[in-house]
């Protein structure tokens, strides 16, 4: 798809605009140059990879040797992949810089929708002080989020606090932020009504609406989700430092990060946490709309459901990941080869699990993998096939044993693109 888009950029108005913003565009925060540069880099890489997979483009100097041609192809693809990664990071930074404006527009669009909903529902019952307080609270919250968007305009605007250190949206932080904003809005609604109340009895009723007996469920849920946001950050950080979890940085955050793992696969723990929290928030919002003179009295049954969902999410965070492991190392054998011990110059096949961290399936990440054979570091060669790579994979790596490896018993160890080392596996290398 990227190849087709790159080939059909000319001849139309959109193509002319994209040509005006080529890969080297320096128009301030304009994202078109970064986007076009990334698209062209991806197109060039895919075209080159598929050509190498079909056996095309090899220079005559290396075509006679399978190992030399494989090494040359791997180096060429790694260099092209690094160019794609650089363009991808530039596009991600440009996209992130524009996210602040989009989030601010979305916030004020929500305020307009709230105003329209209040105007429509006030046709029969008339405009009340609660409606005025609700609109004023929305304006205050929107103003605060807009200010936050401006101060963090280079880091995603108002979404900056929910973007993790790996440049992905954090599910725990997003859920906690949603509950914090909702509770703050509910308190502001009560404060607005208290400011507009005329009689002492009415003011006493509004103050009693903040009593813990009425809002205990909502306050408990708020405390738990905020605590989980802090706990999960600590757990993930310690597991990464302890090499029990592999993390690679994303080019930019995506909405799907809330429901998926780093590889983009949907995860049960994240999905159920987001869904149940969203359902509870909708229920609490309806209760606030029906009884704006008190904190939403979230029933304890629903609060316990949210707590169970939160516990499941934390358990999932403890269970995910794991250290990569080597299970066996054997001599790679092609059809027609005789059985023999491992010698220098032979290819070895390393079998195990967890060699490719989640989110590291791109070529620039794969090219950073290293196999340590004794004291020699061997970069894992990229072997292209149509649509991807046959080496390396998550459970099998194939690397040559270089001539610098001394004969005898040596240890083999894999270093993944996330910097995590596997266990050592001893093999015997003969002359």
PDB file of C-alpha atoms in Angstrom, residues 62-361:
ATOM      1  CA  UNK A  62      28.735 -11.286  -3.466  1.00  0.00           C
ATOM      2  CA  UNK A  63      26.300 -13.245  -5.629  1.00  0.00           C
ATOM      3  CA  UNK A  64      28.598 -16.285  -5.733  1.00  0.00           C
ATOM      4  CA  UNK A  65      28.582 -16.758  -1.940  1.00  0.00           C
ATOM      5  CA  UNK A  66      25.418 -17.473   0.022  1.00  0.00           C
ATOM      6  CA  UNK A  67      26.879 -16.216   3.299  1.00  0.00           C
ATOM      7  CA  UNK A  68      28.351 -13.070   1.722  1.00  0.00           C
ATOM      8  CA  UNK A  69      25.135 -12.230  -0.102  1.00  0.00           C
ATOM      9  CA  UNK A  70      23.107 -12.796   3.050  1.00  0.00           C
ATOM     10  CA  UNK A  71      25.390 -10.494   5.014  1.00  0.00           C
ATOM     11  CA  UNK A  72      25.301  -7.825   2.311  1.00  0.00           C
ATOM     12  CA  UNK A  73      21.502  -7.956   2.058  1.00  0.00           C
ATOM     13  CA  UNK A  74      21.172  -7.751   5.834  1.00  0.00           C
ATOM     14  CA  UNK A  75      23.424  -4.680   6.030  1.00  0.00           C
ATOM     15  CA  UNK A  76      21.578  -2.939   3.205  1.00  0.00           C
ATOM     16  CA  UNK A  77      18.187  -3.628   4.770  1.00  0.00           C
ATOM     17  CA  UNK A  78      19.382  -2.554   8.213  1.00  0.00           C
ATOM     18  CA  UNK A  79      20.610   0.766   6.815  1.00  0.00           C
ATOM     19  CA  UNK A  80      17.323   1.329   4.975  1.00  0.00           C
ATOM     20  CA  UNK A  81      15.365   0.355   8.109  1.00  0.00           C
ATOM     21  CA  UNK A  82      17.247   2.933  10.170  1.00  0.00           C
ATOM     22  CA  UNK A  83      16.232   5.611   7.660  1.00  0.00           C
ATOM     23  CA  UNK A  84      12.603   4.479   7.989  1.00  0.00           C
ATOM     24  CA  UNK A  85      12.866   4.612  11.795  1.00  0.00           C
ATOM     25  CA  UNK A  86      14.274   8.149  11.720  1.00  0.00           C
ATOM     26  CA  UNK A  87      11.450   9.293   9.447  1.00  0.00           C
ATOM     27  CA  UNK A  88       8.949   7.526  11.682  1.00  0.00           C
ATOM     28  CA  UNK A  89      10.219   9.303  14.772  1.00  0.00           C
ATOM     29  CA  UNK A  90      10.051  12.649  12.977  1.00  0.00           C
ATOM     30  CA  UNK A  91       6.470  11.970  11.909  1.00  0.00           C
ATOM     31  CA  UNK A  92       5.577  10.900  15.451  1.00  0.00           C
ATOM     32  CA  UNK A  93       6.970  14.106  16.924  1.00  0.00           C
ATOM     33  CA  UNK A  94       5.072  16.231  14.390  1.00  0.00           C
ATOM     34  CA  UNK A  95       1.867  14.302  15.048  1.00  0.00           C
ATOM     35  CA  UNK A  96       2.308  14.615  18.800  1.00  0.00           C
ATOM     36  CA  UNK A  97       2.847  18.379  18.498  1.00  0.00           C
ATOM     37  CA  UNK A  98      -0.494  18.723  16.717  1.00  0.00           C
ATOM     38  CA  UNK A  99      -2.330  16.481  19.165  1.00  0.00           C
ATOM     39  CA  UNK A 100      -2.639  19.289  21.722  1.00  0.00           C
ATOM     40  CA  UNK A 101      -4.725  21.396  19.347  1.00  0.00           C
ATOM     41  CA  UNK A 102      -6.939  18.457  18.481  1.00  0.00           C
ATOM     42  CA  UNK A 103      -7.562  17.561  22.113  1.00  0.00           C
ATOM     43  CA  UNK A 104      -8.426  21.198  22.921  1.00  0.00           C
ATOM     44  CA  UNK A 105     -10.912  21.269  20.041  1.00  0.00           C
ATOM     45  CA  UNK A 106     -12.437  17.991  21.230  1.00  0.00           C
ATOM     46  CA  UNK A 107     -12.850  19.374  24.767  1.00  0.00           C
ATOM     47  CA  UNK A 108     -14.636  22.503  23.593  1.00  0.00           C
ATOM     48  CA  UNK A 109     -16.773  20.445  21.215  1.00  0.00           C
ATOM     49  CA  UNK A 110     -17.891  18.437  24.266  1.00  0.00           C
ATOM     50  CA  UNK A 111     -18.802  21.702  26.031  1.00  0.00           C
ATOM     51  CA  UNK A 112     -20.929  22.748  23.048  1.00  0.00           C
ATOM     52  CA  UNK A 113     -22.664  19.360  23.045  1.00  0.00           C
ATOM     53  CA  UNK A 114     -23.373  19.746  26.775  1.00  0.00           C
ATOM     54  CA  UNK A 115     -24.880  23.183  26.135  1.00  0.00           C
ATOM     55  CA  UNK A 116     -27.108  21.816  23.363  1.00  0.00           C
ATOM     56  CA  UNK A 117     -28.225  18.886  25.547  1.00  0.00           C
ATOM     57  CA  UNK A 118     -29.084  21.229  28.419  1.00  0.00           C
ATOM     58  CA  UNK A 119     -30.978  23.570  26.108  1.00  0.00           C
ATOM     59  CA  UNK A 120     -33.030  20.702  24.662  1.00  0.00           C
ATOM     60  CA  UNK A 121     -33.861  19.181  28.048  1.00  0.00           C
ATOM     61  CA  UNK A 122     -34.768  22.597  29.471  1.00  0.00           C
ATOM     62  CA  UNK A 123     -37.622  23.081  26.998  1.00  0.00           C
ATOM     63  CA  UNK A 124     -40.156  21.408  29.261  1.00  0.00           C
ATOM     64  CA  UNK A 125     -38.809  22.055  32.740  1.00  0.00           C
ATOM     65  CA  UNK A 126     -37.113  25.424  32.278  1.00  0.00           C
ATOM     66  CA  UNK A 127     -33.576  26.545  32.963  1.00  0.00           C
ATOM     67  CA  UNK A 128     -32.407  25.804  36.492  1.00  0.00           C
ATOM     68  CA  UNK A 129     -29.491  26.751  38.712  1.00  0.00           C
ATOM     69  CA  UNK A 130     -28.170  23.187  38.360  1.00  0.00           C
ATOM     70  CA  UNK A 131     -27.932  23.632  34.585  1.00  0.00           C
ATOM     71  CA  UNK A 132     -26.062  26.889  35.019  1.00  0.00           C
ATOM     72  CA  UNK A 133     -23.692  25.264  37.511  1.00  0.00           C
ATOM     73  CA  UNK A 134     -23.126  22.298  35.191  1.00  0.00           C
ATOM     74  CA  UNK A 135     -22.291  24.557  32.265  1.00  0.00           C
ATOM     75  CA  UNK A 136     -20.009  26.735  34.419  1.00  0.00           C
ATOM     76  CA  UNK A 137     -18.208  23.626  35.722  1.00  0.00           C
ATOM     77  CA  UNK A 138     -17.734  22.399  32.153  1.00  0.00           C
ATOM     78  CA  UNK A 139     -16.223  25.748  31.185  1.00  0.00           C
ATOM     79  CA  UNK A 140     -13.811  25.601  34.122  1.00  0.00           C
ATOM     80  CA  UNK A 141     -12.715  22.049  33.310  1.00  0.00           C
ATOM     81  CA  UNK A 142     -12.382  22.858  29.602  1.00  0.00           C
ATOM     82  CA  UNK A 143     -10.318  25.940  30.410  1.00  0.00           C
ATOM     83  CA  UNK A 144      -7.998  23.921  32.653  1.00  0.00           C
ATOM     84  CA  UNK A 145      -7.541  21.245  29.990  1.00  0.00           C
ATOM     85  CA  UNK A 146      -6.882  23.902  27.345  1.00  0.00           C
ATOM     86  CA  UNK A 147      -4.213  25.483  29.542  1.00  0.00           C
ATOM     87  CA  UNK A 148      -2.656  22.065  30.087  1.00  0.00           C
ATOM     88  CA  UNK A 149      -2.697  21.499  26.325  1.00  0.00           C
ATOM     89  CA  UNK A 150      -0.767  24.717  25.792  1.00  0.00           C
ATOM     90  CA  UNK A 151       1.843  24.012  28.451  1.00  0.00           C
ATOM     91  CA  UNK A 152       2.350  20.452  27.149  1.00  0.00           C
ATOM     92  CA  UNK A 153       1.818  21.237  23.456  1.00  0.00           C
ATOM     93  CA  UNK A 154       4.979  19.390  22.428  1.00  0.00           C
ATOM     94  CA  UNK A 155       4.012  16.239  24.362  1.00  0.00           C
ATOM     95  CA  UNK A 156       0.431  15.645  23.310  1.00  0.00           C
ATOM     96  CA  UNK A 157      -1.395  18.501  25.028  1.00  0.00           C
ATOM     97  CA  UNK A 158      -3.909  17.442  27.656  1.00  0.00           C
ATOM     98  CA  UNK A 159      -3.096  13.790  26.967  1.00  0.00           C
ATOM     99  CA  UNK A 160       0.522  14.196  28.107  1.00  0.00           C
ATOM    100  CA  UNK A 161      -0.151  12.861  31.657  1.00  0.00           C
ATOM    101  CA  UNK A 162      -1.615   9.610  30.278  1.00  0.00           C
ATOM    102  CA  UNK A 163       1.258   8.920  27.843  1.00  0.00           C
ATOM    103  CA  UNK A 164       3.715   6.454  29.320  1.00  0.00           C
ATOM    104  CA  UNK A 165       7.492   6.436  29.182  1.00  0.00           C
ATOM    105  CA  UNK A 166       7.309   4.079  26.183  1.00  0.00           C
ATOM    106  CA  UNK A 167       5.341   6.737  24.229  1.00  0.00           C
ATOM    107  CA  UNK A 168       2.103   4.749  24.395  1.00  0.00           C
ATOM    108  CA  UNK A 169      -1.195   5.608  26.031  1.00  0.00           C
ATOM    109  CA  UNK A 170      -1.306   4.090  29.505  1.00  0.00           C
ATOM    110  CA  UNK A 171      -4.529   2.246  30.309  1.00  0.00           C
ATOM    111  CA  UNK A 172      -4.197   2.694  34.066  1.00  0.00           C
ATOM    112  CA  UNK A 173      -3.456   6.411  33.796  1.00  0.00           C
ATOM    113  CA  UNK A 174      -6.273   6.997  31.302  1.00  0.00           C
ATOM    114  CA  UNK A 175      -8.849   5.313  33.554  1.00  0.00           C
ATOM    115  CA  UNK A 176      -7.592   7.211  36.609  1.00  0.00           C
ATOM    116  CA  UNK A 177      -7.611  10.525  34.707  1.00  0.00           C
ATOM    117  CA  UNK A 178     -11.197   9.936  33.571  1.00  0.00           C
ATOM    118  CA  UNK A 179     -12.365   9.350  37.159  1.00  0.00           C
ATOM    119  CA  UNK A 180     -10.406  12.369  38.439  1.00  0.00           C
ATOM    120  CA  UNK A 181     -11.980  14.653  35.824  1.00  0.00           C
ATOM    121  CA  UNK A 182     -15.453  13.322  36.527  1.00  0.00           C
ATOM    122  CA  UNK A 183     -15.208  13.726  40.304  1.00  0.00           C
ATOM    123  CA  UNK A 184     -13.721  17.213  39.878  1.00  0.00           C
ATOM    124  CA  UNK A 185     -16.593  18.139  37.569  1.00  0.00           C
ATOM    125  CA  UNK A 186     -19.159  16.803  40.044  1.00  0.00           C
ATOM    126  CA  UNK A 187     -17.637  18.840  42.894  1.00  0.00           C
ATOM    127  CA  UNK A 188     -17.606  21.969  40.731  1.00  0.00           C
ATOM    128  CA  UNK A 189     -21.277  21.449  39.909  1.00  0.00           C
ATOM    129  CA  UNK A 190     -22.056  21.360  43.624  1.00  0.00           C
ATOM    130  CA  UNK A 191     -19.855  24.420  44.215  1.00  0.00           C
ATOM    131  CA  UNK A 192     -21.663  26.330  41.483  1.00  0.00           C
ATOM    132  CA  UNK A 193     -25.060  25.529  42.953  1.00  0.00           C
ATOM    133  CA  UNK A 194     -23.803  26.504  46.395  1.00  0.00           C
ATOM    134  CA  UNK A 195     -22.725  29.887  45.025  1.00  0.00           C
ATOM    135  CA  UNK A 196     -26.152  30.428  43.434  1.00  0.00           C
ATOM    136  CA  UNK A 197     -28.194  29.157  46.414  1.00  0.00           C
ATOM    137  CA  UNK A 198     -30.238  31.838  48.164  1.00  0.00           C
ATOM    138  CA  UNK A 199     -31.483  30.230  51.380  1.00  0.00           C
ATOM    139  CA  UNK A 200     -29.517  28.637  54.243  1.00  0.00           C
ATOM    140  CA  UNK A 201     -31.537  25.429  54.045  1.00  0.00           C
ATOM    141  CA  UNK A 202     -30.623  24.990  50.402  1.00  0.00           C
ATOM    142  CA  UNK A 203     -26.951  25.610  51.164  1.00  0.00           C
ATOM    143  CA  UNK A 204     -27.035  23.055  53.987  1.00  0.00           C
ATOM    144  CA  UNK A 205     -28.547  20.458  51.635  1.00  0.00           C
ATOM    145  CA  UNK A 206     -25.813  21.066  49.070  1.00  0.00           C
ATOM    146  CA  UNK A 207     -23.079  20.780  51.684  1.00  0.00           C
ATOM    147  CA  UNK A 208     -24.585  17.553  52.957  1.00  0.00           C
ATOM    148  CA  UNK A 209     -24.481  16.278  49.364  1.00  0.00           C
ATOM    149  CA  UNK A 210     -20.713  16.095  49.743  1.00  0.00           C
ATOM    150  CA  UNK A 211     -21.041  13.722  52.700  1.00  0.00           C
ATOM    151  CA  UNK A 212     -19.011  10.532  52.552  1.00  0.00           C
ATOM    152  CA  UNK A 213     -22.064   8.397  53.247  1.00  0.00           C
ATOM    153  CA  UNK A 214     -23.541   9.357  49.880  1.00  0.00           C
ATOM    154  CA  UNK A 215     -20.377   9.302  47.769  1.00  0.00           C
ATOM    155  CA  UNK A 216     -18.465   6.489  49.465  1.00  0.00           C
ATOM    156  CA  UNK A 217     -18.666   4.198  46.419  1.00  0.00           C
ATOM    157  CA  UNK A 218     -17.386   6.820  43.982  1.00  0.00           C
ATOM    158  CA  UNK A 219     -14.626   7.944  46.353  1.00  0.00           C
ATOM    159  CA  UNK A 220     -13.507   4.342  46.897  1.00  0.00           C
ATOM    160  CA  UNK A 221     -13.329   3.697  43.164  1.00  0.00           C
ATOM    161  CA  UNK A 222     -11.418   6.956  42.654  1.00  0.00           C
ATOM    162  CA  UNK A 223      -8.876   6.022  45.326  1.00  0.00           C
ATOM    163  CA  UNK A 224      -8.377   2.521  43.916  1.00  0.00           C
ATOM    164  CA  UNK A 225      -7.925   3.515  40.255  1.00  0.00           C
ATOM    165  CA  UNK A 226      -5.488   6.298  41.202  1.00  0.00           C
ATOM    166  CA  UNK A 227      -3.524   3.895  43.385  1.00  0.00           C
ATOM    167  CA  UNK A 228      -3.426   1.343  40.574  1.00  0.00           C
ATOM    168  CA  UNK A 229      -2.058   3.961  38.157  1.00  0.00           C
ATOM    169  CA  UNK A 230       0.868   4.565  40.535  1.00  0.00           C
ATOM    170  CA  UNK A 231       1.334   0.872  41.351  1.00  0.00           C
ATOM    171  CA  UNK A 232       1.379  -0.277  37.725  1.00  0.00           C
ATOM    172  CA  UNK A 233       3.997   2.306  36.816  1.00  0.00           C
ATOM    173  CA  UNK A 234       6.180   1.059  39.650  1.00  0.00           C
ATOM    174  CA  UNK A 235       5.623  -2.604  38.779  1.00  0.00           C
ATOM    175  CA  UNK A 236       6.448  -2.114  35.101  1.00  0.00           C
ATOM    176  CA  UNK A 237       9.552  -0.062  35.916  1.00  0.00           C
ATOM    177  CA  UNK A 238      10.918  -2.656  38.340  1.00  0.00           C
ATOM    178  CA  UNK A 239      10.244  -5.539  35.958  1.00  0.00           C
ATOM    179  CA  UNK A 240      12.008  -3.733  33.114  1.00  0.00           C
ATOM    180  CA  UNK A 241      15.035  -3.007  35.313  1.00  0.00           C
ATOM    181  CA  UNK A 242      15.031  -6.611  36.481  1.00  0.00           C
ATOM    182  CA  UNK A 243      14.966  -7.838  32.843  1.00  0.00           C
ATOM    183  CA  UNK A 244      11.688  -9.667  33.446  1.00  0.00           C
ATOM    184  CA  UNK A 245       9.784  -7.462  30.993  1.00  0.00           C
ATOM    185  CA  UNK A 246      10.871  -6.200  27.577  1.00  0.00           C
ATOM    186  CA  UNK A 247       9.816  -2.703  26.529  1.00  0.00           C
ATOM    187  CA  UNK A 248      10.528  -0.877  23.277  1.00  0.00           C
ATOM    188  CA  UNK A 249       9.518   2.709  22.548  1.00  0.00           C
ATOM    189  CA  UNK A 250       6.717   3.457  20.086  1.00  0.00           C
ATOM    190  CA  UNK A 251       6.902   6.219  17.496  1.00  0.00           C
ATOM    191  CA  UNK A 252       3.682   7.800  18.796  1.00  0.00           C
ATOM    192  CA  UNK A 253       0.711   6.982  21.014  1.00  0.00           C
ATOM    193  CA  UNK A 254      -2.449   5.513  19.517  1.00  0.00           C
ATOM    194  CA  UNK A 255      -5.968   5.119  20.856  1.00  0.00           C
ATOM    195  CA  UNK A 256      -5.646   1.348  20.469  1.00  0.00           C
ATOM    196  CA  UNK A 257      -2.921   1.327  23.136  1.00  0.00           C
ATOM    197  CA  UNK A 258      -5.686   1.403  25.769  1.00  0.00           C
ATOM    198  CA  UNK A 259      -6.930  -2.034  24.689  1.00  0.00           C
ATOM    199  CA  UNK A 260      -3.834  -3.780  23.337  1.00  0.00           C
ATOM    200  CA  UNK A 261      -0.355  -4.828  24.351  1.00  0.00           C
ATOM    201  CA  UNK A 262       2.853  -3.390  22.892  1.00  0.00           C
ATOM    202  CA  UNK A 263       2.531  -5.637  19.838  1.00  0.00           C
ATOM    203  CA  UNK A 264      -0.957  -4.347  19.041  1.00  0.00           C
ATOM    204  CA  UNK A 265      -2.785  -7.500  20.153  1.00  0.00           C
ATOM    205  CA  UNK A 266      -5.934  -7.086  22.223  1.00  0.00           C
ATOM    206  CA  UNK A 267      -5.482  -8.111  25.866  1.00  0.00           C
ATOM    207  CA  UNK A 268      -8.289  -9.299  28.112  1.00  0.00           C
ATOM    208  CA  UNK A 269      -7.031  -7.503  31.224  1.00  0.00           C
ATOM    209  CA  UNK A 270      -6.902  -4.103  29.531  1.00  0.00           C
ATOM    210  CA  UNK A 271     -10.176  -4.484  27.631  1.00  0.00           C
ATOM    211  CA  UNK A 272     -12.246  -5.540  30.634  1.00  0.00           C
ATOM    212  CA  UNK A 273     -10.722  -2.770  32.794  1.00  0.00           C
ATOM    213  CA  UNK A 274     -11.563  -0.063  30.235  1.00  0.00           C
ATOM    214  CA  UNK A 275     -15.045  -1.416  29.487  1.00  0.00           C
ATOM    215  CA  UNK A 276     -16.151  -1.856  33.101  1.00  0.00           C
ATOM    216  CA  UNK A 277     -14.681   1.508  34.128  1.00  0.00           C
ATOM    217  CA  UNK A 278     -16.472   3.204  31.219  1.00  0.00           C
ATOM    218  CA  UNK A 279     -19.777   1.571  32.164  1.00  0.00           C
ATOM    219  CA  UNK A 280     -19.378   2.703  35.779  1.00  0.00           C
ATOM    220  CA  UNK A 281     -18.548   6.231  34.633  1.00  0.00           C
ATOM    221  CA  UNK A 282     -21.662   6.355  32.446  1.00  0.00           C
ATOM    222  CA  UNK A 283     -23.788   5.195  35.375  1.00  0.00           C
ATOM    223  CA  UNK A 284     -22.216   7.818  37.653  1.00  0.00           C
ATOM    224  CA  UNK A 285     -22.784  10.540  35.037  1.00  0.00           C
ATOM    225  CA  UNK A 286     -26.467   9.614  34.769  1.00  0.00           C
ATOM    226  CA  UNK A 287     -26.794   9.717  38.558  1.00  0.00           C
ATOM    227  CA  UNK A 288     -25.177  13.158  38.594  1.00  0.00           C
ATOM    228  CA  UNK A 289     -27.565  14.389  35.906  1.00  0.00           C
ATOM    229  CA  UNK A 290     -30.567  13.101  37.882  1.00  0.00           C
ATOM    230  CA  UNK A 291     -29.302  14.308  41.273  1.00  0.00           C
ATOM    231  CA  UNK A 292     -26.949  17.254  40.681  1.00  0.00           C
ATOM    232  CA  UNK A 293     -27.228  18.335  44.324  1.00  0.00           C
ATOM    233  CA  UNK A 294     -24.994  15.515  45.628  1.00  0.00           C
ATOM    234  CA  UNK A 295     -22.034  13.384  44.700  1.00  0.00           C
ATOM    235  CA  UNK A 296     -23.026  10.413  42.533  1.00  0.00           C
ATOM    236  CA  UNK A 297     -24.020   7.624  44.910  1.00  0.00           C
ATOM    237  CA  UNK A 298     -22.322   4.760  43.096  1.00  0.00           C
ATOM    238  CA  UNK A 299     -23.918   1.547  44.391  1.00  0.00           C
ATOM    239  CA  UNK A 300     -21.556  -0.716  46.289  1.00  0.00           C
ATOM    240  CA  UNK A 301     -22.363  -3.594  43.954  1.00  0.00           C
ATOM    241  CA  UNK A 302     -21.115  -1.641  40.945  1.00  0.00           C
ATOM    242  CA  UNK A 303     -18.147  -0.317  42.941  1.00  0.00           C
ATOM    243  CA  UNK A 304     -17.121  -3.878  43.843  1.00  0.00           C
ATOM    244  CA  UNK A 305     -17.363  -4.862  40.156  1.00  0.00           C
ATOM    245  CA  UNK A 306     -14.942  -2.041  39.308  1.00  0.00           C
ATOM    246  CA  UNK A 307     -12.600  -3.142  42.096  1.00  0.00           C
ATOM    247  CA  UNK A 308     -12.610  -6.736  40.851  1.00  0.00           C
ATOM    248  CA  UNK A 309     -11.870  -5.468  37.337  1.00  0.00           C
ATOM    249  CA  UNK A 310      -8.994  -3.366  38.690  1.00  0.00           C
ATOM    250  CA  UNK A 311      -7.557  -6.362  40.555  1.00  0.00           C
ATOM    251  CA  UNK A 312      -7.714  -8.410  37.346  1.00  0.00           C
ATOM    252  CA  UNK A 313      -5.884  -5.663  35.493  1.00  0.00           C
ATOM    253  CA  UNK A 314      -3.083  -5.538  38.076  1.00  0.00           C
ATOM    254  CA  UNK A 315      -2.773  -9.341  38.039  1.00  0.00           C
ATOM    255  CA  UNK A 316      -2.465  -9.205  34.260  1.00  0.00           C
ATOM    256  CA  UNK A 317       0.366  -6.700  34.552  1.00  0.00           C
ATOM    257  CA  UNK A 318       2.203  -9.007  36.923  1.00  0.00           C
ATOM    258  CA  UNK A 319       1.699 -11.992  34.617  1.00  0.00           C
ATOM    259  CA  UNK A 320       2.671 -10.424  31.286  1.00  0.00           C
ATOM    260  CA  UNK A 321       6.116 -10.574  29.765  1.00  0.00           C
ATOM    261  CA  UNK A 322       8.933 -12.807  30.865  1.00  0.00           C
ATOM    262  CA  UNK A 323      12.629 -13.131  30.229  1.00  0.00           C
ATOM    263  CA  UNK A 324      13.728 -14.555  26.856  1.00  0.00           C
ATOM    264  CA  UNK A 325      15.229 -17.998  27.085  1.00  0.00           C
ATOM    265  CA  UNK A 326      17.433 -20.266  24.948  1.00  0.00           C
ATOM    266  CA  UNK A 327      16.203 -23.854  24.946  1.00  0.00           C
ATOM    267  CA  UNK A 328      18.649 -25.450  22.507  1.00  0.00           C
ATOM    268  CA  UNK A 329      21.344 -24.680  19.945  1.00  0.00           C
ATOM    269  CA  UNK A 330      21.900 -26.953  16.946  1.00  0.00           C
ATOM    270  CA  UNK A 331      23.877 -26.833  13.735  1.00  0.00           C
ATOM    271  CA  UNK A 332      21.747 -25.494  10.896  1.00  0.00           C
ATOM    272  CA  UNK A 333      21.513 -28.108   8.157  1.00  0.00           C
ATOM    273  CA  UNK A 334      20.425 -27.600   4.575  1.00  0.00           C
ATOM    274  CA  UNK A 335      19.064 -30.304   2.321  1.00  0.00           C
ATOM    275  CA  UNK A 336      21.854 -32.617   1.214  1.00  0.00           C
ATOM    276  CA  UNK A 337      24.292 -31.620   3.977  1.00  0.00           C
ATOM    277  CA  UNK A 338      25.991 -34.337   5.987  1.00  0.00           C
ATOM    278  CA  UNK A 339      25.570 -34.506   9.733  1.00  0.00           C
ATOM    279  CA  UNK A 340      28.568 -32.968  11.462  1.00  0.00           C
ATOM    280  CA  UNK A 341      29.591 -31.119  14.624  1.00  0.00           C
ATOM    281  CA  UNK A 342      29.513 -27.333  14.832  1.00  0.00           C
ATOM    282  CA  UNK A 343      32.562 -25.719  13.202  1.00  0.00           C
ATOM    283  CA  UNK A 344      33.574 -22.125  12.652  1.00  0.00           C
ATOM    284  CA  UNK A 345      31.825 -20.827   9.555  1.00  0.00           C
ATOM    285  CA  UNK A 346      28.758 -23.021  10.124  1.00  0.00           C
ATOM    286  CA  UNK A 347      25.325 -21.610  10.801  1.00  0.00           C
ATOM    287  CA  UNK A 348      23.768 -22.411  14.141  1.00  0.00           C
ATOM    288  CA  UNK A 349      20.056 -22.412  14.879  1.00  0.00           C
ATOM    289  CA  UNK A 350      19.128 -21.033  18.300  1.00  0.00           C
ATOM    290  CA  UNK A 351      15.755 -22.215  19.512  1.00  0.00           C
ATOM    291  CA  UNK A 352      13.901 -20.651  22.420  1.00  0.00           C
ATOM    292  CA  UNK A 353      11.243 -18.061  23.197  1.00  0.00           C
ATOM    293  CA  UNK A 354      10.913 -14.320  23.610  1.00  0.00           C
ATOM    294  CA  UNK A 355      13.670 -13.259  21.214  1.00  0.00           C
ATOM    295  CA  UNK A 356      11.507 -10.544  19.594  1.00  0.00           C
ATOM    296  CA  UNK A 357       9.950  -8.213  22.192  1.00  0.00           C
ATOM    297  CA  UNK A 358       6.362  -7.037  21.659  1.00  0.00           C
ATOM    298  CA  UNK A 359       6.381  -4.031  19.362  1.00  0.00           C
ATOM    299  CA  UNK A 360       9.860  -4.827  17.996  1.00  0.00           C
ATOM    300  CA  UNK A 361       8.787  -6.547  14.775  1.00  0.00           C
TER     301      UNK A 361
END
